[in-house]
XYZ file of C-alpha atoms in Angstrom:
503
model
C 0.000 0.000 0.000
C 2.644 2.282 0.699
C 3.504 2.697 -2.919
C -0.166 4.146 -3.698
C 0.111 6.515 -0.707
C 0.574 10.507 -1.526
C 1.675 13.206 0.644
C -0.295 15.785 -0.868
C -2.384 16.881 1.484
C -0.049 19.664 1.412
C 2.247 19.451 -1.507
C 1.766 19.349 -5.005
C 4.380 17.205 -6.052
C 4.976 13.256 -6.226
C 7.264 11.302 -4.193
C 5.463 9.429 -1.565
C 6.748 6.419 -2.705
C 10.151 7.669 -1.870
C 9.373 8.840 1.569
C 7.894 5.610 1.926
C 11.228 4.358 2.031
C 12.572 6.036 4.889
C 9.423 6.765 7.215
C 5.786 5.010 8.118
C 3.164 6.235 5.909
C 0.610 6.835 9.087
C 2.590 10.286 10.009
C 0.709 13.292 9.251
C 2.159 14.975 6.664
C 4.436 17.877 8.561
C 6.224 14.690 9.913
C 6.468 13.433 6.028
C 8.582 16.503 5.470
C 10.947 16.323 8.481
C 11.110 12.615 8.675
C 12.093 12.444 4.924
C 14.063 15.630 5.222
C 16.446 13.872 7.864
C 17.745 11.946 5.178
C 20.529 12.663 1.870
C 17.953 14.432 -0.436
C 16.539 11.188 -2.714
C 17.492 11.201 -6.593
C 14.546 10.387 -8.616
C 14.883 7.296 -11.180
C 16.619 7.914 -14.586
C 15.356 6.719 -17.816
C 17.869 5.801 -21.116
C 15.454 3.771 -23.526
C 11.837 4.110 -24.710
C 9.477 4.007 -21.803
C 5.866 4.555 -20.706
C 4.525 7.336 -18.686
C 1.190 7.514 -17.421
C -1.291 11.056 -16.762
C -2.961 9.550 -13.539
C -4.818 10.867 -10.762
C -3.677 10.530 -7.209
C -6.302 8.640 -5.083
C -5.752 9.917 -2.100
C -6.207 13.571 -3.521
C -7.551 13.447 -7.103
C -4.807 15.432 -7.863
C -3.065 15.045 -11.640
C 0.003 12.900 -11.295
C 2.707 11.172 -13.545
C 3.236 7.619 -13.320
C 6.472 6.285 -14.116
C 6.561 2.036 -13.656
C 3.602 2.474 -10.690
C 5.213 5.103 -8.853
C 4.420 9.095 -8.977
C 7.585 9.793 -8.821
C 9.107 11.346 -12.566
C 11.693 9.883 -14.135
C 14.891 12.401 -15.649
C 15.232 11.298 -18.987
C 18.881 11.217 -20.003
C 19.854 11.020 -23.637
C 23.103 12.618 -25.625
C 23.480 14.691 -28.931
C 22.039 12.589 -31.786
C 19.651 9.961 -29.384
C 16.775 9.833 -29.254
C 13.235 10.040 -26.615
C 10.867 7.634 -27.228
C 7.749 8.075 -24.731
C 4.514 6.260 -24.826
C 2.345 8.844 -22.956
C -1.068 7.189 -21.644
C -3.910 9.793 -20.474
C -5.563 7.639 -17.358
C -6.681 10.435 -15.746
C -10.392 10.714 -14.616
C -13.156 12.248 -17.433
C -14.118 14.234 -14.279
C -11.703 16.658 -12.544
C -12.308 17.829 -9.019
C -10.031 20.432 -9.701
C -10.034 24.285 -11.263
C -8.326 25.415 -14.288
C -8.329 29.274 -15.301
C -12.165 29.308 -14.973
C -13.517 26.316 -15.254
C -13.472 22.932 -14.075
C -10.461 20.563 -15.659
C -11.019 18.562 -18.256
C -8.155 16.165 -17.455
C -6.539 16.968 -21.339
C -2.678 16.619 -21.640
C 0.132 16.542 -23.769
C 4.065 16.687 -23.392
C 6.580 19.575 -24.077
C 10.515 18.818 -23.919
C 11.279 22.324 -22.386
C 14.370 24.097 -24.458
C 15.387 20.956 -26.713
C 16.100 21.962 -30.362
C 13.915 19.861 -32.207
C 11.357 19.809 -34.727
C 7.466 21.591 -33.429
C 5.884 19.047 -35.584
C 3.854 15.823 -34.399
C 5.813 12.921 -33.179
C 8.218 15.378 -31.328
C 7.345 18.892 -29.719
C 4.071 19.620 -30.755
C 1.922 20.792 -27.925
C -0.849 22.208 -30.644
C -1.924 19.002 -32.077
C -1.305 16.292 -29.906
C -3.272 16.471 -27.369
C -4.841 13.695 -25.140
C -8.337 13.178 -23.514
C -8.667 10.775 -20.857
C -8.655 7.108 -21.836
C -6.194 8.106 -25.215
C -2.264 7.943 -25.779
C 0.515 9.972 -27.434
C 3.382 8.203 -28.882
C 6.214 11.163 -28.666
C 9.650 10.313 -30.944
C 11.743 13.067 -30.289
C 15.190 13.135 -32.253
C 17.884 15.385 -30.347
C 20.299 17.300 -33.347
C 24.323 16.149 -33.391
C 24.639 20.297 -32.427
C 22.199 20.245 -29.495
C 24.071 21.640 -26.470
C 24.648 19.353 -23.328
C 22.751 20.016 -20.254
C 19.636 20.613 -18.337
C 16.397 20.938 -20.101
C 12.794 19.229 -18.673
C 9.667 18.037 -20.124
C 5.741 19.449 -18.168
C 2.461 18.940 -19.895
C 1.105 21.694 -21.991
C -2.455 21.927 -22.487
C -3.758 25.106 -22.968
C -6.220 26.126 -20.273
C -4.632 23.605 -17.999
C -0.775 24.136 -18.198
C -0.773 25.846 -14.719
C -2.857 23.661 -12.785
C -1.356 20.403 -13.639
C 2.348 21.329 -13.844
C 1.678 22.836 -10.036
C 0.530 19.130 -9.031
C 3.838 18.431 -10.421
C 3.314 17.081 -14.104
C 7.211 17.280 -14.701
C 10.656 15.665 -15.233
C 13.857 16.401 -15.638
C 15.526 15.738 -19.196
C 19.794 15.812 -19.253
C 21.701 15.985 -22.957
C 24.807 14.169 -21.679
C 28.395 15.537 -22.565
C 28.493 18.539 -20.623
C 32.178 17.979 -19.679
C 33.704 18.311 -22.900
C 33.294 21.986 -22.593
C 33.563 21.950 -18.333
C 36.082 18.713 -18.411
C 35.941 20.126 -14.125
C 32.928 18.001 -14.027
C 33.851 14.860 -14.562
C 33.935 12.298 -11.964
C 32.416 14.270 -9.456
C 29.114 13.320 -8.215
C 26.142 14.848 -10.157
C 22.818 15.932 -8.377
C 19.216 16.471 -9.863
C 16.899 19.351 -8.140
C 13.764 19.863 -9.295
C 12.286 22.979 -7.529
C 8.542 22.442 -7.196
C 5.711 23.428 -4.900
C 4.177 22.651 -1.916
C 0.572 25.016 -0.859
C -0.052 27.034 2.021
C -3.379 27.706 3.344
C -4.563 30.125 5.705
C -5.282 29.547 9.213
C -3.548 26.271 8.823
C -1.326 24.411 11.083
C 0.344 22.746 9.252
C 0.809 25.499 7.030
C 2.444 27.304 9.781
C 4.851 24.793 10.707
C 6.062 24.941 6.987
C 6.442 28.299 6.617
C 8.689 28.132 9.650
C 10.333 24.971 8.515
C 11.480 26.901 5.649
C 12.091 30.377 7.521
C 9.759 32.052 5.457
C 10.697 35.900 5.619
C 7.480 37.726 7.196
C 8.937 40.674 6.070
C 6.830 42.772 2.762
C 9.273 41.425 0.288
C 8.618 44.259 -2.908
C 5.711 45.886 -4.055
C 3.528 42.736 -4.386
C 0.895 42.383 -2.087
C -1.026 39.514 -0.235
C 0.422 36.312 1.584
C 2.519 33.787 0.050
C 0.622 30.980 -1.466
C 3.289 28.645 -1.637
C 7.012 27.254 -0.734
C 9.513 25.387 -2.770
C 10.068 21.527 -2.391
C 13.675 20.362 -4.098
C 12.577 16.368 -5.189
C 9.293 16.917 -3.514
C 10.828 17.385 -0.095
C 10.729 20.138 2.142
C 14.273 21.529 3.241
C 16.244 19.031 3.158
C 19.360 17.959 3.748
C 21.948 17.428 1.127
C 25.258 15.749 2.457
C 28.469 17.385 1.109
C 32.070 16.511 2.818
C 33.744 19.748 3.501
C 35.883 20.931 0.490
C 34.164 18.290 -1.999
C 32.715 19.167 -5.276
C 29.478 18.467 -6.483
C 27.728 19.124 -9.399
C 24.517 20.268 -8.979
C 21.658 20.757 -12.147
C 18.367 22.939 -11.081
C 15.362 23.254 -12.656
C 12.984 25.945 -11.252
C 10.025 23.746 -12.088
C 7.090 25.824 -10.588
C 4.416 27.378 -12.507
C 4.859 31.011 -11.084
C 7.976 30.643 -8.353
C 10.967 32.608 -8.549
C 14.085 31.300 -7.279
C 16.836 33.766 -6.646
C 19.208 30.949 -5.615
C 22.418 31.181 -3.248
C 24.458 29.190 -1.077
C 25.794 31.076 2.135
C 29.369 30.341 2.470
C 29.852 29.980 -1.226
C 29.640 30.765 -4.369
C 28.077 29.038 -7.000
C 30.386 27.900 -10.116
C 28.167 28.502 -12.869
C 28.833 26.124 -15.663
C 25.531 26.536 -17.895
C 22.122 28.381 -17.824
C 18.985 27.575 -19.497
C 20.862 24.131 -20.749
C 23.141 26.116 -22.810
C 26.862 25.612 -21.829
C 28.459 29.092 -21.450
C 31.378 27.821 -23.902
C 28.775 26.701 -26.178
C 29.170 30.038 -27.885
C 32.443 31.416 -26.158
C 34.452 28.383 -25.905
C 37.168 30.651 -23.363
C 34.318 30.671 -21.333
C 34.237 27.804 -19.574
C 32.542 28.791 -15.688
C 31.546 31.710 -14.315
C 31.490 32.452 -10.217
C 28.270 34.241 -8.965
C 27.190 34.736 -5.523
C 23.506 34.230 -7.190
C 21.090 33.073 -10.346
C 17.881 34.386 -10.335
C 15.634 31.592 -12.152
C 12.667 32.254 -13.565
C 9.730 29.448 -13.523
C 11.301 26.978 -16.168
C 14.744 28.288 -15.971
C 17.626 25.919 -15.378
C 21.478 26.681 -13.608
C 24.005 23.751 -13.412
C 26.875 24.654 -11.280
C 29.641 23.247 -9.352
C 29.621 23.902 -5.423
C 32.036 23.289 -3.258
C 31.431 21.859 0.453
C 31.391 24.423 3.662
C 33.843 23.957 5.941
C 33.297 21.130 8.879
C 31.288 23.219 11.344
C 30.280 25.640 9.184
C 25.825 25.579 8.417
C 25.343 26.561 4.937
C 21.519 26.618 3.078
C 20.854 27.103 -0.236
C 18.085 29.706 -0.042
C 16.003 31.981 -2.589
C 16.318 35.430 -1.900
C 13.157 38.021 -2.216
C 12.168 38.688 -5.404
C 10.026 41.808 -6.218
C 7.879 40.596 -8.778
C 6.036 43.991 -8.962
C 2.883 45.952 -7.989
C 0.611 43.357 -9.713
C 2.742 40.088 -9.376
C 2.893 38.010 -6.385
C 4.817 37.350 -2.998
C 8.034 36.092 -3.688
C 10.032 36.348 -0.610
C 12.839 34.729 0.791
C 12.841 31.163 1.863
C 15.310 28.467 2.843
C 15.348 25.551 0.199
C 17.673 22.796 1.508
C 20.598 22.573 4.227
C 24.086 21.642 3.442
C 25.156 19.140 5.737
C 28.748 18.662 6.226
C 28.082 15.676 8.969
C 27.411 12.984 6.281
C 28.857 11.700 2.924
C 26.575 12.000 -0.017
C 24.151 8.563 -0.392
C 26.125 6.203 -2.566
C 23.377 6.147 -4.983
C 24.365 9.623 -6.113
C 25.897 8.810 -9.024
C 29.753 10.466 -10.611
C 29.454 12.320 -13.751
C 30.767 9.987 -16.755
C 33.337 11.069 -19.007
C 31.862 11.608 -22.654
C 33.531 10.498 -25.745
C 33.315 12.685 -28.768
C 34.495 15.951 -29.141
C 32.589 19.760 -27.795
C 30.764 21.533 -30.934
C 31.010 24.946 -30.560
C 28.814 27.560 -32.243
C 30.677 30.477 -32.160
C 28.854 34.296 -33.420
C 31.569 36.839 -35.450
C 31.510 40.241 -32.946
C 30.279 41.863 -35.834
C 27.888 40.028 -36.833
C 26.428 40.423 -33.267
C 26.885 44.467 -34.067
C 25.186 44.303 -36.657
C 22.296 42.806 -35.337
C 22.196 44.421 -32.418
C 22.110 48.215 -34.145
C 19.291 46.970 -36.371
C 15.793 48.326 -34.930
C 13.662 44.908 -34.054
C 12.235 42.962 -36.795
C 9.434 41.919 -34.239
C 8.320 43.384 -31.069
C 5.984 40.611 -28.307
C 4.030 43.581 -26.260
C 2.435 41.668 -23.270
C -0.597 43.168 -21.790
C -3.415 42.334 -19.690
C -6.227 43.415 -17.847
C -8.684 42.016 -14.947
C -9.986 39.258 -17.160
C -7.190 37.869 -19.393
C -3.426 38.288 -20.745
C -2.435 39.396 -24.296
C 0.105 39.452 -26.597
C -0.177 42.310 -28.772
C -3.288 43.200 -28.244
C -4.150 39.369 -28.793
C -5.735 36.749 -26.323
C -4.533 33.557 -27.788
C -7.045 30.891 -29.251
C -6.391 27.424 -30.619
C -8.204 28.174 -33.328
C -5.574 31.133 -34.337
C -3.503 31.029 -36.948
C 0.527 31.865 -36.503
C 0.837 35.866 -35.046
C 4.228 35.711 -37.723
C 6.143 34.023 -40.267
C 10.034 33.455 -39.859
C 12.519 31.934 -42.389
C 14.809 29.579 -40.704
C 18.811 29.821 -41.781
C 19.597 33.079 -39.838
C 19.816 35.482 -36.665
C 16.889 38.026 -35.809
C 17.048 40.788 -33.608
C 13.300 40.896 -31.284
C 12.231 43.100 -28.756
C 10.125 41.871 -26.036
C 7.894 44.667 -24.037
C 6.164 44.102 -20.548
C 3.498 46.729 -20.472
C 2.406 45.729 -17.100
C 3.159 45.692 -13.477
C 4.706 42.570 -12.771
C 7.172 40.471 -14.134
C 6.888 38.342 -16.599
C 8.993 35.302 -18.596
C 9.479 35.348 -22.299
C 9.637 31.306 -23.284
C 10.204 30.281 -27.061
C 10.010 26.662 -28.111
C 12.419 25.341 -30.456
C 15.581 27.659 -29.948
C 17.513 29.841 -27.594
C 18.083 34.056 -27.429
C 21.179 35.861 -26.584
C 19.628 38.385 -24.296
C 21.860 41.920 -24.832
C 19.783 44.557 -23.958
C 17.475 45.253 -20.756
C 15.651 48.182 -20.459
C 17.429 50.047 -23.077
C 20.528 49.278 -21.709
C 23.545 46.938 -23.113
C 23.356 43.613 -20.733
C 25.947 43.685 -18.354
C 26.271 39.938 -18.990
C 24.735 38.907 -22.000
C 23.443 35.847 -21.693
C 22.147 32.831 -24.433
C 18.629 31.638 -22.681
C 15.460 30.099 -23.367
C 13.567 31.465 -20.738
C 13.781 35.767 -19.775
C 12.206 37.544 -17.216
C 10.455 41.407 -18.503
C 10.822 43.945 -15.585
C 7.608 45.530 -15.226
C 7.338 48.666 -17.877
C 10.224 47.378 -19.061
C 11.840 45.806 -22.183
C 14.829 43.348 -23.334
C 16.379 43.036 -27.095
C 17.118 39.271 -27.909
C 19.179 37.880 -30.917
C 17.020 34.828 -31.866
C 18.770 31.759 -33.428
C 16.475 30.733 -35.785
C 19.298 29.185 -37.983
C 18.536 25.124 -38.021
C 16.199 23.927 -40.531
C 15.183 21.614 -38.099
C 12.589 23.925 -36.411
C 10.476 24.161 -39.458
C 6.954 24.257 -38.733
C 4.222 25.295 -36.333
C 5.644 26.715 -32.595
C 4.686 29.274 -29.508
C 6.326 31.712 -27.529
C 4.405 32.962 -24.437
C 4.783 34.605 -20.668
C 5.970 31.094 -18.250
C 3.807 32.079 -15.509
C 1.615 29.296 -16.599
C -1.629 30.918 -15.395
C -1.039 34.110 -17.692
C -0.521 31.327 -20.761
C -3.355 29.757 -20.057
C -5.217 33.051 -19.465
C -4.230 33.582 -23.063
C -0.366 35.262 -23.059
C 0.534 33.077 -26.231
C 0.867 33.145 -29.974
C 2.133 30.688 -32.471
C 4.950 31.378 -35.027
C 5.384 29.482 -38.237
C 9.139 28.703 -39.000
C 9.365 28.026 -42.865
C-alpha cells in the first residue's frame, strides 16, 4: 500500500513512494517533510530507452500525477546529442476533474513539451498544438535530439492550454539531461552529479500545518517588494521540504536545477559559497564562447522553467550553509516572492552512494561560435518583431491578442539566420518570455547593453520594461508550427501566447 500513498495533502508534487522508504506512511504529513528531510535528499529514477509514462490521478487527492513504472515519482530522462526520446504517454486520468483550471473545471486533457530541446514543433516530437490527449487516449512522442544540441539541463511538463498551470503545479514534470556537458567543463567529470527539481508545496490560511512549513522553511514575514497579499506557496527540491543534502567539507558536487514551478521565482544562493556557474537555461556558457568555460556568482535568479548547473564546493566542517532563494520583487501586480530556505548543506554525512559520478563523454565539444560583428550588426538593427504583453482584470495578451487554438501563426520566420526581437512588458509585474524550439542571446534590458549577455530560453520582462534578444532561428530543423508565451503558466493559459510558423 505504501507505494499508492501521496503526501499531498499539502504538496503538489509526487514522491510518496520515496518517503515511503525512509518513514511510516501513518505520520501526518508535517512529519512526512521532516522525517524524509532527515535523510541525503533522494534522486529520482533515470530513464535511457523508450518508456511509458502515465497522466494519472492521485487517489488519495484526485490530484493530476505522472506515473512512471507504478510510482508518482518522474523519471529524468537522459539522452546525448544525436539519441533519441521515445515516450509512450497514456492519459488515465479521470473524465471528471475535481479540480479548477483558469475558470472552469479541468477537463483532465494533456500533452508533453521537452522544455528548451532543439527539435522539430511538428507531431511525433514537440508539438503541444496538435497532440493532445483526452482521458482514456495515448501519445506516442519520438523526439530526435540534433548532433549540435548543447549538453545540459532541459525538462519536459504537460502543456495543455487552459490547464498548463494547474497540472504542472501538481507536479506534471521531469527532468531531461543531454549528456556531454564535460567536454566543454572537463571540471565536471567524476564528481558526483545531483538532480533538483524545484517544485511546490501550498499554504493555506489559518492552517497548522501550514504554519509549521512556513517556519520549517524560515519564510521571511517581512513585505518582500511591491507585491501584495500572503505567500501561497514554498519550494520543495525532489518533492521534499528543506532538506538535507550531504556534502564533505571541500568536496565538489555538481549540482543541475530546474525551477520547475508554474509562477515561483528562485533567486538561488548558497551562504558560504559561491556558486560555479557552468551553464544556464541548458546552454553551456562555452557553447558560444568556448574561453568561457565557468563563471562564479554569488547568485542566479531563475525564472519558472529556468535551469542553472553549477559546481559547489562543500562548507567547511562546522560551518551551516543553506541554499536559499532570496526576495524577489515581482512587482505591484505580481505576487509574494520572498525569501525562503530551500535545503541545508550538511557537512556531517557523505553523499548517499546512490548519487551517481558524472561519466566522461567520448566525442568531441561543438562549438557555435557568433563573429563580434555580426552580433553588431544585429544588435544596431531596430527589431524585426516586437511581443508587447498586456493584460487586464480578465485575461493576458500578446499584442493586443488573447490567444485561441483556433488562431492562426501571429508571424512568419525563415529559418537559416539570426533576428534581432524586442520583447515589451506593459504591465506591473514580471513576466517570462519562453520560445520553443531555440535559444536568445539576451543583450539589452531596459534600453541598456546587458551587463552579462546571456544565451537563454527562458527571460524575465521587468515591469514597464523591455529586453532586445538575438534569436537563433538558424537550423532547418525547427520548421513548422511553434509558440512563444509569458511562463507564468496561469497568464498562458489566461491567453499570453501566440504561435509562429518557421518556414
Amino acid at each position: 500500500m505504501c507505494a499508492r500513498r501521496s503526501n499531498k495533502l499539502t504538496t503538489t508534487t509526487h514522491f510518496a513512494t520515496m518517503l515511503c522508504l525512509f518513514i511510516s506512511p501513518n505520520l501526518h504529513p508535517q512529519q512526512l517533510y521532516q522525517a524524509a528531510s532527515s535523510r541525503d535528499l533522494p534522486q529520482p529514477p533515470e530513464v535511457r530507452r523508450p518508456f511509458v509514462l502515465d497522466a494519472v490521478n492521485d487517489p488519495t487527492t484526485g490530484k493530476a500525477a505522472f506515473s512512471f513504472r507504478g510510482r508518482e515519482i518522474p523519471p529524468v530522462i537522459r539522452t546525448k546529442p544525436g539519441g533519441h526520446i521515445r515516450v509512450d504517454y497514456a492519459n488515465r486520468m479521470s473524465s471528471k476533474s475535481t479540480e479548477l483550471c483558469v475558470d472552469r473545471p479541468c477537463m483532465n486533457m494533456t500533452n508533453l513539451h521537452f522544455h528548451g530541446l532543439h527539435v522539430s514543433p511538428d507531431a511525433p516530437q514537440d508539438d503541444v498544438l496538435s497532440m493532445m490527449a483526452m482521458p482514456g487516449q495515448s501519445l506516442r512522442y519520438v523526439v530526435d535530439i540534433p548532433l549540435d544540441q548543447p549538453p545540459g539541463l532541459y525538462w519536459y511538463h504537460t502543456h495543455p492550454h487552459g490547464e498548463s498551470y494547474q497540472q504542472d503545479l501538481d507536479g506534471m514534470s521531469g527532468a531531461i539531461v543531454i549528456d556531454g556537458i564535460d567536454r566543454y567543463v572537463p571540471e565536471v567529470r567524476s564528481i558526483k552529479e545531483r538532480i533538483l527539481i524545484l517544485r511546490d508545496a501550498e499554504l493555506h490560511e489559518h492552517d497548522v500545518v501550514s504554519s509549521s512549513l512556513k517556519e520549517r522553511v524560515q519564510l521571511s514575514p517581512a513585505a518582500c517588494g511591491t507585491a501584495t497579499g500572503e505567500p501561497q506557496r514554498i519550494f520543495t527540491v525532489n518533492g521534499v521540504v528543506r532538506p538535507q543534502i550531504g556534502i564533505a567539507p571541500g568536496e565538489k558536487q555538481f549540482w543541475r536545477i530546474v525551477n520547475a514551478s508554474p509562477d515561483l521565482y528562485a533567486d538561488l544562493e548558497i551562504d558560504t559559497e559561491q556558486l560555479i556557474v557552468v551553464a544556464l537555461d541548458g546552454m553551456p556558457l562555452a557553447y558560444h564562447d568556448p574561453s568561457r568555460r565557468t563563471e562564479s556568482l554569488q547568485h542566479v535568479l531563475l525564472a519558472p522553467a529556468g535551469r542553472v548547473e553549477a559546481i559547489v564546493i562543500g562548507p567547511n566542517a562546522g560551518t551551516h550553509a543553506a541554499l536559499r532563494t532570496r526576495c524577489i520583487d515581482t512587482g505591484a501586480d505580481g505576487d509574494p516572492n520572498p525569501a525562503m530556505v530551500v535545503a541545508d548543506l550538511d557537512t556531517t554525512k557523505p553523499a548517499i552512494s546512490r548519487v551517481s559520478s558524472v561519466s566522461p563523454s567520448t566525442g568531441k565539444a561543438v562549438y557555435k561560435t557568433l563573429s563580434p560583428a555580426l552580433v553588431r550588426s544585429l544588435e544596431s538593427r531596430e527589431p524585426e518583431f516586437t511581443v508587447k504583453f498586456t493584460e487586464d482584470t480578465h485575461s493576458f495578451y500578446v499584442n493586443d491578442k488573447k490567444y485561441s487554438p483556433t488562431d492562426g501563426p501571429m508571424l512568419t520566420e525563415k529559418v537559416g539566420h539570426y533576428v534581432h526581437w524586442r520583447v515589451v512588458n506593459d504591465t506591473h509585474e514580471i513576466h517570462p518570455f519562453h520560445i520553443h524550439q531555440v535559444h536568445f542571446l539576451v543583450f539589452q534590458e531596459n534600453g541598456k547593453k546587458a551587463a552579462s549577455p546571456e544565451w537563454l530560453d527562458t527571460v524575465n520582462v521587468t515591469p514597464e520594461g523591455s529586453v532586445d534578444l538575438i534569436m537563433d532561428f538558424t537550423d532547418p530543423i525547427i520548421r513548422g508550427v511553434s509558440v512563444f508565451h509569458c511562463h507564468l503558466l496561469k497568464h498562458e493559459d489566461k491567453g499570453m501566447m501566440a504561435k509562429i510558423l518557421f518556414q
